[in-house]
Coordinates of C-alpha atoms in Angstrom, one line a residue:
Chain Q
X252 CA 116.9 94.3 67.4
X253 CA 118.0 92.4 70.7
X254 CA 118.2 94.3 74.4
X255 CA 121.8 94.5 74.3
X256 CA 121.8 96.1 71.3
X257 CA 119.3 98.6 72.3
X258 CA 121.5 99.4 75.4
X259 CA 124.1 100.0 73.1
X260 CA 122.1 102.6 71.1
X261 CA 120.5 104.6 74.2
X262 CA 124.1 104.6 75.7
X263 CA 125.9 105.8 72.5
X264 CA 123.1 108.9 73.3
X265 CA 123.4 109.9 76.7
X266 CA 126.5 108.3 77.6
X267 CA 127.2 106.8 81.5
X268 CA 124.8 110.3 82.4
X269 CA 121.8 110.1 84.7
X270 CA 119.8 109.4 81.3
X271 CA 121.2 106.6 80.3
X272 CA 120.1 105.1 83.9
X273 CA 116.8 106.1 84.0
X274 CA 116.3 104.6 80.2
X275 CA 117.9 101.7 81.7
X276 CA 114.9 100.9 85.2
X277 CA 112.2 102.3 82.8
X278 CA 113.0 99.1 80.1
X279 CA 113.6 97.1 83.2
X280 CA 110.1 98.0 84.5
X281 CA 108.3 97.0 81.2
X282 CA 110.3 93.8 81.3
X283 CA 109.0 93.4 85.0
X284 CA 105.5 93.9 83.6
X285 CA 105.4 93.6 80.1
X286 CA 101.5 94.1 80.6
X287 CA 101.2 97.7 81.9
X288 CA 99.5 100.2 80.2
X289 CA 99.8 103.0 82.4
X290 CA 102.9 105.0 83.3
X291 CA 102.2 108.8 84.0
X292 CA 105.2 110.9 84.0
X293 CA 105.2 110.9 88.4
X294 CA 106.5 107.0 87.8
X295 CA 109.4 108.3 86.2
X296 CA 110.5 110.8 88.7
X297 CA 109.9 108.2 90.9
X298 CA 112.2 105.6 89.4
X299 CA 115.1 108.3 88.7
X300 CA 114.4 108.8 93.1
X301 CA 114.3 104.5 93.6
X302 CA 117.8 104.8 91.7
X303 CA 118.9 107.7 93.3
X304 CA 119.3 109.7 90.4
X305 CA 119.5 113.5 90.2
X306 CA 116.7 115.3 91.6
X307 CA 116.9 117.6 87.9
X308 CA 113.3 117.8 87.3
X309 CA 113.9 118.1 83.6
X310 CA 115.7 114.1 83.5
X311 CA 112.2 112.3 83.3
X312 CA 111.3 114.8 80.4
X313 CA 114.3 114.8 78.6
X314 CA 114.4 110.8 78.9
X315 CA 110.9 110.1 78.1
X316 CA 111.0 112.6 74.8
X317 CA 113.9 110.4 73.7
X318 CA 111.8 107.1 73.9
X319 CA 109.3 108.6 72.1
X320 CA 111.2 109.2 69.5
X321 CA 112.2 107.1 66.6
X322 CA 115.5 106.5 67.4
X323 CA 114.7 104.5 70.1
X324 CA 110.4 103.9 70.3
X325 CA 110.3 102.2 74.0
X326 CA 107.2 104.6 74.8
X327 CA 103.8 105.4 73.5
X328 CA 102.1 108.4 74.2
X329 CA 98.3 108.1 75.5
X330 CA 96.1 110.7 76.9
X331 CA 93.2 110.9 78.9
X332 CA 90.7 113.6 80.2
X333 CA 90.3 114.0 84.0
X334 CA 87.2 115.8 85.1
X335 CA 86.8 117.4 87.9
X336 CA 84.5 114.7 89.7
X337 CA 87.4 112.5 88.5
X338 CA 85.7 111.0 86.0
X339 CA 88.4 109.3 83.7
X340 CA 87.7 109.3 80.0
X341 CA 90.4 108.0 78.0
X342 CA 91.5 109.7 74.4
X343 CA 91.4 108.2 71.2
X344 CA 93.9 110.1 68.2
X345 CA 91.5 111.8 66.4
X346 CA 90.2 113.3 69.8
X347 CA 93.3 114.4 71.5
X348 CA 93.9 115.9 67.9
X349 CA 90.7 117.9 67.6
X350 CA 91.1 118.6 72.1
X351 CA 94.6 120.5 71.5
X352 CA 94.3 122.1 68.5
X353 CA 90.7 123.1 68.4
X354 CA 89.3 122.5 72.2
X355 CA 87.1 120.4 71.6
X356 CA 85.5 118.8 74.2
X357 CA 85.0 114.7 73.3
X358 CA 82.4 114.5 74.9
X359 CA 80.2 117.2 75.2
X360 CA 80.7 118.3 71.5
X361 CA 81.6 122.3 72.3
X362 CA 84.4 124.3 71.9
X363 CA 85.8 124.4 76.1
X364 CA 88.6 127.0 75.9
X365 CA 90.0 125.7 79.5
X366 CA 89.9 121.7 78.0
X367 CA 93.9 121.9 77.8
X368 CA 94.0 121.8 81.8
X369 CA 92.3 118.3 82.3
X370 CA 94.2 116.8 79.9
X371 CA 96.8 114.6 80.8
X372 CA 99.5 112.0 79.5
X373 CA 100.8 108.8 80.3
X374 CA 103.3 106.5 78.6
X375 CA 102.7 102.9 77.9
X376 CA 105.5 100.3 75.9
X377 CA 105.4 100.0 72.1
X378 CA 105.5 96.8 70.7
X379 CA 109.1 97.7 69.3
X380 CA 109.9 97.1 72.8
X381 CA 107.9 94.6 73.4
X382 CA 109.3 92.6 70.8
X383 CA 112.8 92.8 72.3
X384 CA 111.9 92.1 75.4
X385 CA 110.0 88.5 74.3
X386 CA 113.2 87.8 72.0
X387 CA 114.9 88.3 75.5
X388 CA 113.0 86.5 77.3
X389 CA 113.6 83.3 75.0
X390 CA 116.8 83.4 75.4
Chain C
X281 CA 64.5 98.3 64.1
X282 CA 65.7 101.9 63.1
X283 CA 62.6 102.8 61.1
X284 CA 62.0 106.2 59.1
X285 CA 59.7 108.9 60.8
X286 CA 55.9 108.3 60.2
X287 CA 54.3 111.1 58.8
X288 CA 55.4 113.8 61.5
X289 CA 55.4 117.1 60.1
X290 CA 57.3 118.8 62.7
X291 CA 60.0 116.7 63.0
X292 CA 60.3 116.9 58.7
X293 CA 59.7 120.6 58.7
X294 CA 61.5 121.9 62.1
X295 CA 64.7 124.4 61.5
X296 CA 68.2 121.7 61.4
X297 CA 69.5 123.8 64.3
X298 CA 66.5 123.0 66.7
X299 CA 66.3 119.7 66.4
X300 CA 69.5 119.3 67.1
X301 CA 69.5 122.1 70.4
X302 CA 66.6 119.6 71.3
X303 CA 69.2 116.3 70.2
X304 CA 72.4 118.4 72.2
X305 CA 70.2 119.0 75.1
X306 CA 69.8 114.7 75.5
X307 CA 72.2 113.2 73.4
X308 CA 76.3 113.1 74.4
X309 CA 78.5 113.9 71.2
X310 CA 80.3 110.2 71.4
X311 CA 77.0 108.7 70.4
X312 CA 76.3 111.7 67.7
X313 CA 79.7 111.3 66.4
X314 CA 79.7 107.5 66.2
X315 CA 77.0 107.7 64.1
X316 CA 78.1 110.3 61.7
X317 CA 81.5 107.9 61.3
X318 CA 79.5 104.9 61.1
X319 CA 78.0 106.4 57.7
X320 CA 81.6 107.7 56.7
X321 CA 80.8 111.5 57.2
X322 CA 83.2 113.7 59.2
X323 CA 82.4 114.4 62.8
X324 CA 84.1 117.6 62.4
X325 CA 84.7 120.3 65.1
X326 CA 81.1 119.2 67.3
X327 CA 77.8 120.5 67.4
X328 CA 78.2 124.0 65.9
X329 CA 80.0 123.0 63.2
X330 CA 77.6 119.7 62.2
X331 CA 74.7 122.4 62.6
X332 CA 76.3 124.5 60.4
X333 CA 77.2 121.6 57.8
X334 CA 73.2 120.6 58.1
X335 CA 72.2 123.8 57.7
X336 CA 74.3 124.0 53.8
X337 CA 72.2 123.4 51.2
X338 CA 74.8 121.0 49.3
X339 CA 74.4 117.3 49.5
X340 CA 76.4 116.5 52.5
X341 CA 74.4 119.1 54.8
X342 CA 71.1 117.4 53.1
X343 CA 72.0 113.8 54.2
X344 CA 73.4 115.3 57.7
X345 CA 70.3 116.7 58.2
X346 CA 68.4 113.8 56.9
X347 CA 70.3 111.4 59.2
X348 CA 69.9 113.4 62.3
X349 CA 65.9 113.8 61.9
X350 CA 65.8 110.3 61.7
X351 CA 68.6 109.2 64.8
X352 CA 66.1 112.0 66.9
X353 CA 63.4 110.1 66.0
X354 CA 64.8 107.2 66.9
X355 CA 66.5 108.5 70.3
X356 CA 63.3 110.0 71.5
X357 CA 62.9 106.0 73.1
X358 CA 66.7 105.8 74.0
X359 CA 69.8 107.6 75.1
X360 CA 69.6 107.1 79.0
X361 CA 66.9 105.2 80.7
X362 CA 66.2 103.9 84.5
X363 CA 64.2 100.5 83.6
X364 CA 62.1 98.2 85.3
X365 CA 61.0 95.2 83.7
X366 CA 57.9 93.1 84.2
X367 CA 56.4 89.7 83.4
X368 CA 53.4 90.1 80.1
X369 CA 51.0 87.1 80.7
X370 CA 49.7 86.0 77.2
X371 CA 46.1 86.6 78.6
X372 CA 47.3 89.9 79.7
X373 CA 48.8 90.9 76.6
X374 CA 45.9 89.3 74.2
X375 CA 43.7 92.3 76.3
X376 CA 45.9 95.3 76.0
X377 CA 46.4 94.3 72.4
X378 CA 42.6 94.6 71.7
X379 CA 42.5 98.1 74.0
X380 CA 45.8 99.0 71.5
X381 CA 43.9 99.1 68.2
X382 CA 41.5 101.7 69.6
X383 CA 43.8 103.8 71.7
X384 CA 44.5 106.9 70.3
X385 CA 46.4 109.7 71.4
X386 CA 44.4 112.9 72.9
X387 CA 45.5 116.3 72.1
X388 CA 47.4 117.9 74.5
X389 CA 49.9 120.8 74.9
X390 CA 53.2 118.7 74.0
X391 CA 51.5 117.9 70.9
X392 CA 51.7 121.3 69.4
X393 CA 55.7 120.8 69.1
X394 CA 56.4 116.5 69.9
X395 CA 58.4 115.4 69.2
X396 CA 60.4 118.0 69.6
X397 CA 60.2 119.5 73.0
X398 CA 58.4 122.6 74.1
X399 CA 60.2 125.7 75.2
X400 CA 61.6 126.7 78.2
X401 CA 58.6 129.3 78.9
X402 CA 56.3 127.0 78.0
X403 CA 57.2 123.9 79.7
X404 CA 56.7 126.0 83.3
X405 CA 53.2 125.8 83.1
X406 CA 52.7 122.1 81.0
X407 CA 51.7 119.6 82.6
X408 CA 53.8 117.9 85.3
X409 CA 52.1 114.6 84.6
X410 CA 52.7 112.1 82.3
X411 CA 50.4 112.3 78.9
X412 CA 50.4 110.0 76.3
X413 CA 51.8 111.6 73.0
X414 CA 52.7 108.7 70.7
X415 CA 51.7 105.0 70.0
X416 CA 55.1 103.4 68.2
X417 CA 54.4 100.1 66.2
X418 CA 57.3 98.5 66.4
X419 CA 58.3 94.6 64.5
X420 CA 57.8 91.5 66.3
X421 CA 53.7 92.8 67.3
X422 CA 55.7 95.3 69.7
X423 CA 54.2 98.7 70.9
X424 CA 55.8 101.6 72.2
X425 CA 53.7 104.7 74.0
X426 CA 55.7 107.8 74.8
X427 CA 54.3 110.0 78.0
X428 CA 55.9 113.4 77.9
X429 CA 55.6 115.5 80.8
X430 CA 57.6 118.9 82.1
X431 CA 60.3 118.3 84.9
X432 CA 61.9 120.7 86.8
X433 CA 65.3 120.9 88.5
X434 CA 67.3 123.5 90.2
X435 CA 70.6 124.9 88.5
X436 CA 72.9 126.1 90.6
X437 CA 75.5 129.1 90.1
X438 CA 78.4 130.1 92.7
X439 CA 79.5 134.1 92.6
X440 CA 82.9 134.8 94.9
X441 CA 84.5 138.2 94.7
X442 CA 87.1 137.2 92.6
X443 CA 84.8 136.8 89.7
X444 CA 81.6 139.0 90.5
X445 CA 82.9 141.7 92.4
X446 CA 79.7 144.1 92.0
X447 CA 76.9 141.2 93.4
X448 CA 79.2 140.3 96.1
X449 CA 79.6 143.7 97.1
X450 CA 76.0 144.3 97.5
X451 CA 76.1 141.0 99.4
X452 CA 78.8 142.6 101.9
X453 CA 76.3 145.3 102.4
X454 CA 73.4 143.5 103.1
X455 CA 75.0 140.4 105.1
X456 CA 78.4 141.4 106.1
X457 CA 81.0 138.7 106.1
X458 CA 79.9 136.4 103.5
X459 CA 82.4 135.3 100.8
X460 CA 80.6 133.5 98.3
X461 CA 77.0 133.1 97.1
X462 CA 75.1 130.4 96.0
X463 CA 72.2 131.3 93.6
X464 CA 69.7 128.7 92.5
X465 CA 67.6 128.8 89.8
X466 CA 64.7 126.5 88.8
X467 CA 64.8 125.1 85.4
X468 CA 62.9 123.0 83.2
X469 CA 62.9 119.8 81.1
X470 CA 60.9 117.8 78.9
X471 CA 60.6 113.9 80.0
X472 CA 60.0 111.4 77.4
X473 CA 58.8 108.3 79.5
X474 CA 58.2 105.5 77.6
X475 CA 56.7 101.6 78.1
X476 CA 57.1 99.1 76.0
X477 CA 55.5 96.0 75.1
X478 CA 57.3 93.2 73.8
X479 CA 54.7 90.1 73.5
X480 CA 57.2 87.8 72.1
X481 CA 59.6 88.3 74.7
X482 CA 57.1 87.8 77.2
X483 CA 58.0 91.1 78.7
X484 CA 56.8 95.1 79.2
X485 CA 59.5 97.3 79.9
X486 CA 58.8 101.0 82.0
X487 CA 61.8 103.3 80.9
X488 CA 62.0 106.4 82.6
X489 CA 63.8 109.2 80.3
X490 CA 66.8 110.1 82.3
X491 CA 68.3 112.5 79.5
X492 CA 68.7 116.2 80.5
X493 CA 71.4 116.7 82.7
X494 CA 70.0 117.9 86.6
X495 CA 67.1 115.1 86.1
X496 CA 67.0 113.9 89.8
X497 CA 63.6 112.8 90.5
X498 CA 62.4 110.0 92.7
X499 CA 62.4 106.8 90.1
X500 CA 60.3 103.8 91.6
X501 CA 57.3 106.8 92.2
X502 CA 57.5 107.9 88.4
X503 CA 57.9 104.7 87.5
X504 CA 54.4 103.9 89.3
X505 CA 52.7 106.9 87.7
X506 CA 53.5 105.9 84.3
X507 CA 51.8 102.3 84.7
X508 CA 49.2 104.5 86.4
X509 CA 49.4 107.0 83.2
X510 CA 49.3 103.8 80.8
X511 CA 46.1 102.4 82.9
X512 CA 44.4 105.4 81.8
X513 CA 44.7 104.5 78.3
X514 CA 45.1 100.6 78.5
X515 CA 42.7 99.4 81.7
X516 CA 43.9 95.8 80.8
X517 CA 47.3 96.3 82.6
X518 CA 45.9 96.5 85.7
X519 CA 47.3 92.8 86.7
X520 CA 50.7 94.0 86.2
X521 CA 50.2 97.3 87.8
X522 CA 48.4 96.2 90.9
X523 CA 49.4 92.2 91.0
X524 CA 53.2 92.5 89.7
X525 CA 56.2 93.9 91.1
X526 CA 59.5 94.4 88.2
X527 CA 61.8 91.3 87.9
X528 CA 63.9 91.2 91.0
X529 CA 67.9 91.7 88.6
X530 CA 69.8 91.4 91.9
X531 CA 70.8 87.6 90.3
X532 CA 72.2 88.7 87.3
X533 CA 75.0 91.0 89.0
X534 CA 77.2 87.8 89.9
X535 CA 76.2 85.6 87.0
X536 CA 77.4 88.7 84.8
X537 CA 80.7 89.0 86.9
X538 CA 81.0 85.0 86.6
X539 CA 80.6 84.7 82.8
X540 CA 83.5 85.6 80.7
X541 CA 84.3 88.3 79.1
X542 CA 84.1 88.5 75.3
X543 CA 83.9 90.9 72.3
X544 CA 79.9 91.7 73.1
X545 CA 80.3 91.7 77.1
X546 CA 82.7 94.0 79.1
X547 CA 82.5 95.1 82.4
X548 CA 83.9 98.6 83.0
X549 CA 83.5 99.6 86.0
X550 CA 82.0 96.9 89.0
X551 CA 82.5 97.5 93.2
X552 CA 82.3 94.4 95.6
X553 CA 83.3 93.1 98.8
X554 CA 86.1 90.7 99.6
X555 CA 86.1 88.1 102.9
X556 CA 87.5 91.0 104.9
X557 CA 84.9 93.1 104.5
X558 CA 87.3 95.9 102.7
X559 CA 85.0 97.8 100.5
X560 CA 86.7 97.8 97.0
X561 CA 85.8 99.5 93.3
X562 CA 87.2 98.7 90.0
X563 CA 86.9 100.8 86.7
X564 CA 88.3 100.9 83.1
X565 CA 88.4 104.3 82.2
X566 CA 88.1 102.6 78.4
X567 CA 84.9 101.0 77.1
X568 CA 87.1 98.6 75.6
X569 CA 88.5 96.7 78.4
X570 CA 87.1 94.6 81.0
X571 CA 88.1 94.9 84.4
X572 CA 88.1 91.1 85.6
X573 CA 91.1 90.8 82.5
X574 CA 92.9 93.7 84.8
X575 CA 96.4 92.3 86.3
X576 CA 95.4 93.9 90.0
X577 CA 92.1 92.8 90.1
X578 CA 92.4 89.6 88.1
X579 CA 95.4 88.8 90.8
X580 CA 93.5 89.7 93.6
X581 CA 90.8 87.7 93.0
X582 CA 92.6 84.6 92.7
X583 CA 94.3 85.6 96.1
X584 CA 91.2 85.1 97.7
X585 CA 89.7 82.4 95.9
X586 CA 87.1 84.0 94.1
X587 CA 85.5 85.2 97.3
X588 CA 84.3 88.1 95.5
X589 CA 80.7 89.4 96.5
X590 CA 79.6 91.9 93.4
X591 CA 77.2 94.7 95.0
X592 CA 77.2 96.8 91.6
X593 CA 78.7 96.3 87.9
X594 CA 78.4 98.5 84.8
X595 CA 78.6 96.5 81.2
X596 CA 79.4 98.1 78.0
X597 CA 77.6 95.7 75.6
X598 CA 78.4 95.7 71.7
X599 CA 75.4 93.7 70.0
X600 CA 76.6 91.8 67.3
X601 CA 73.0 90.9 65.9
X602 CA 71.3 93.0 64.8
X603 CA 74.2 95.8 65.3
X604 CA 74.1 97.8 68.4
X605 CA 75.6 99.0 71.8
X606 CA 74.5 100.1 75.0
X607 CA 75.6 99.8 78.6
X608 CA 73.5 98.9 81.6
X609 CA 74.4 99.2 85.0
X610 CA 73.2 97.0 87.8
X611 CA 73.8 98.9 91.1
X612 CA 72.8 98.0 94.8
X613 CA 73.4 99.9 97.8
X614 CA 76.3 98.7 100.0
X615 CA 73.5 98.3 102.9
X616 CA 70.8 96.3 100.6
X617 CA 73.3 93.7 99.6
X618 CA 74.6 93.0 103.3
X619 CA 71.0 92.7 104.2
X620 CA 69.4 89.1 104.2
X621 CA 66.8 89.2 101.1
X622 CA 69.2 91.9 98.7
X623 CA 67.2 92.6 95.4
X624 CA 67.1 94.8 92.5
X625 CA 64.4 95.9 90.6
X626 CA 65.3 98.6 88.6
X627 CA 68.6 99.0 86.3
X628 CA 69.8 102.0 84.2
X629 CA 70.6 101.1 80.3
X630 CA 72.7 104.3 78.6
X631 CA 74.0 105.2 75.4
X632 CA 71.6 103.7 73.6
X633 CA 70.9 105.3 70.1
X634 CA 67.7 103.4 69.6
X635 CA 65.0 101.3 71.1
X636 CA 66.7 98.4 69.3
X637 CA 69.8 98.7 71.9
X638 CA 67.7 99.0 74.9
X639 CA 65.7 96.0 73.7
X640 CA 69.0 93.7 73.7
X641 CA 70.4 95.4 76.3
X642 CA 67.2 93.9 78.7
X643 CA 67.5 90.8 76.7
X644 CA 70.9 90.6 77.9
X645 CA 70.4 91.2 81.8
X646 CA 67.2 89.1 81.7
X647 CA 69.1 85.7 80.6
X648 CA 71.2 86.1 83.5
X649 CA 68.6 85.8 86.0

């Protein structure tokens, strides 16, 4: 699949809507730097403000859920567990699996019933996008 | 160099669930886990569950509990460890060798339960002092004695009203005004401090056992007092404990930073000063990726041309042979490395399942020096 073609897809979605512009900067970020790795979901609500897109809390949610999806698979989801001391661990599947539905704690081995607040996601681009994006770049 | 238990009836005989409350109370799950998938069992839902599992008597819960006998046995030397390495003469090592064949462990109170730890009760009154409790032969001529000795720490536990309404309302009584309490209670540990010999890599190693969470002790004094322990049973190493002092590793912090990094050698977490002085830390919050390959950091450091001073750096290491992985970290104050003679003579090696990993791991730091 080329760019303009995945345009074409998002936009036969959302139509000219607020979405379809947000979709829009976040492949344009990736393509800025196709090496991040690391996009919580406060970049997002800042790109919709750097476009001055609606202030609709929901936008970056509704956007991101969409390219996570397999319609159009811009996004990975990642997770990592933030201690309180700020200590960063990040999560592989099989332990963000076992932390949400059983609590378990990765690293400490015991059931942590409050695990569910230190747990946080961030986005990062799949290599369906990244793909495109090198295609486009040859151009 | 994993090896099967000698002969140790306790460790063979012990109930599955305290060993591992005794492996749980030193041991992080990653490590435990990592193991169990490394041998294609399930890590299932953590430490209660694998307990349980151990504790079946079908053929999975027997090779569980085989496996983990054996990985306590084997992490009794390893897990977490503040090191300091010496120099071992051959002279030296040809004397202690001689005083090793007739050394012999004395019968003290540890012995009743090593290598499993004593209880809580009982470790209050053993002794505070490091007491020799195991000679490990190891390949390669090496020998390993463990000194186990009882540690205390304080534990401490906050009360606000919100959540202990009754004990701060006796506190309003007593002290009026006072929101929240702090209660501190002492607690107890078992250290396993070991040294190791290694004649073939010209090198004795003193590893203090930095395992149980709250163990905050003073390190270069305990570190003293076990060569002064291990003098006791091996008078030969008095050149080393009166004429030495540990390998200075302060070298091997920018010869690490300057190598490159590969699949055996990633640092993860590092913080240095740059030609303005700024104060500056970078860490990967993954074991798996190296900060210098980091577009910030890897960016920045070209900007300034490589004028990078490295005062501290943590490596994740994965040994390729024989198998292994460990991390070390290398870690001078900011004021010791803007002094004019900086050195480093201790370094902490972690998640180490076995002696085998903090063997390389010092194999490693040493051929950076």
């Amino acid at each position: 699949m080329r760019k303009e073609e995945l345009l074409r897809q998002i936009y036969a979605v959302w139509r000219e809507g607020d979405e379809f512009s947000l979709s829009v900067a976040i492949i344009e970020l990736i393509q800025k730097f196709p090496s991040v790795r690391h996009m919580p979901m406060t970049r997002f609500q800042q790109l919709a403000r750097e476009n001055s897109l609606t202030k609709d809390p929901y936008l970056s949610q509704r956007v991101v859920q969409y390219l996570c999806g397999a319609d159009s698979p811009v996004l990975n989801i990642g997770a990592e567990l933030i201690e309180e001391d700020d200590e960063v661990y990040q999560l592989k599947a099989d332990e963000l699996r076992l932390a949400v539905n059983h609590k378990l704690h990765p690293l400490t081995g015991e059931i942590d019933e409050t695990l569910a607040d230190r747990i946080f996601v961030y986005f990062y681009p799949s290599e369906f996008i990244k793909d495109i994006l090198a295609k486009d770049a040859e151009k | 160099m994993s090896k099967q238990p000698p002969a140790n009836n306790i460790l063979a005989t012990a109930k599955f669930g305290r060993v591992m409350d005794a492996l749980q109370e030193r041991c992080s799950w990653v490590l435990a886990r990592e193991m169990l998938s490394s041998k294609n069992i399930k890590p299932g839902l953590g430490w209660a569950d694998l307990v349980a599992r151990g504790e079946k008597g079908d053929s999975e819960g027997a090779l569980i509990s085989s496996l983990f006998r054996t990985f306590f046995w084997d992490y009794v030397v390893a897990g977490k460890r503040h090191i300091q390495l010496y120099d071992l003469p051959d002279d030296v090592w040809l004397q202690i060798s001689k005083e090793l064949s007739t050394a012999s462990v004395q019968h003290s109170v540890f012995m009743t339960s090593y290598p499993l730890p004593l209880s809580q009760p009982a470790l209050t009154t053993a002794p505070v002092d490091q007491t020799l409790c195991e000679i490990r032969t190891l390949p390669n001529d090496e020998y390993q004695l463990v000194f186990c000795s009882s540690r205390s720490f304080e534990e401490s536990l906050t009360l606000e009203r919100k959540t202990s309404p009754a004990v701060m309302a006796a506190v309003d009584q007593a002290i009026p005004g006072y929101s929240r309490l702090i209660a501190y209670k002492q607690q107890w540990v078992q250290a396993f401090d070991v040294i190791s010999f290694r004649p073939k890599l010209g090198r004795v190693e003193v590893a203090l056992d930095m395992n149980n969470r709250g163990m905050n002790f003073d390190e270069e004094a305990f570190s003293l007092k076990l060569l002064a322990a291990t003098k006791a049973v091996l008078p030969s190493i008095a050149p080393i404990y009166t004429g030495q002092i540990p390998m200075d590793l302060f070298a091997a912090i920018n010869e690490i930073y300057k190598s490159r990094s590969s699949s055996e050698l990633k640092i993860i977490d590092t913080n240095f000063r740059t030609p303005s002085g700024a104060l500056n830390r970078g860490k990967m919050p993954s074991a798996e990726d190296d900060i210098r390959d980091e577009d910030f950091h890897r960016n920045g450091v070209a900007g300034i041309k490589k004028e990078i001073r490295v005062g501290g750096l943590v490596v994740a290491w994965e040994f390729h042979y024989p198998p292994g992985s460990a991390k070390t970290k290398l870690w001078t104050r900011i004021s010791l490395a803007a002094g004019q003679n900086p050195n480093l003579y201790s370094m902490e090696v972690f998640d180490a399942a076995k002696d085998g990993d903090i063997s390389q791991a010092c194999t490693k730091i040493v051929k950076f020096l």
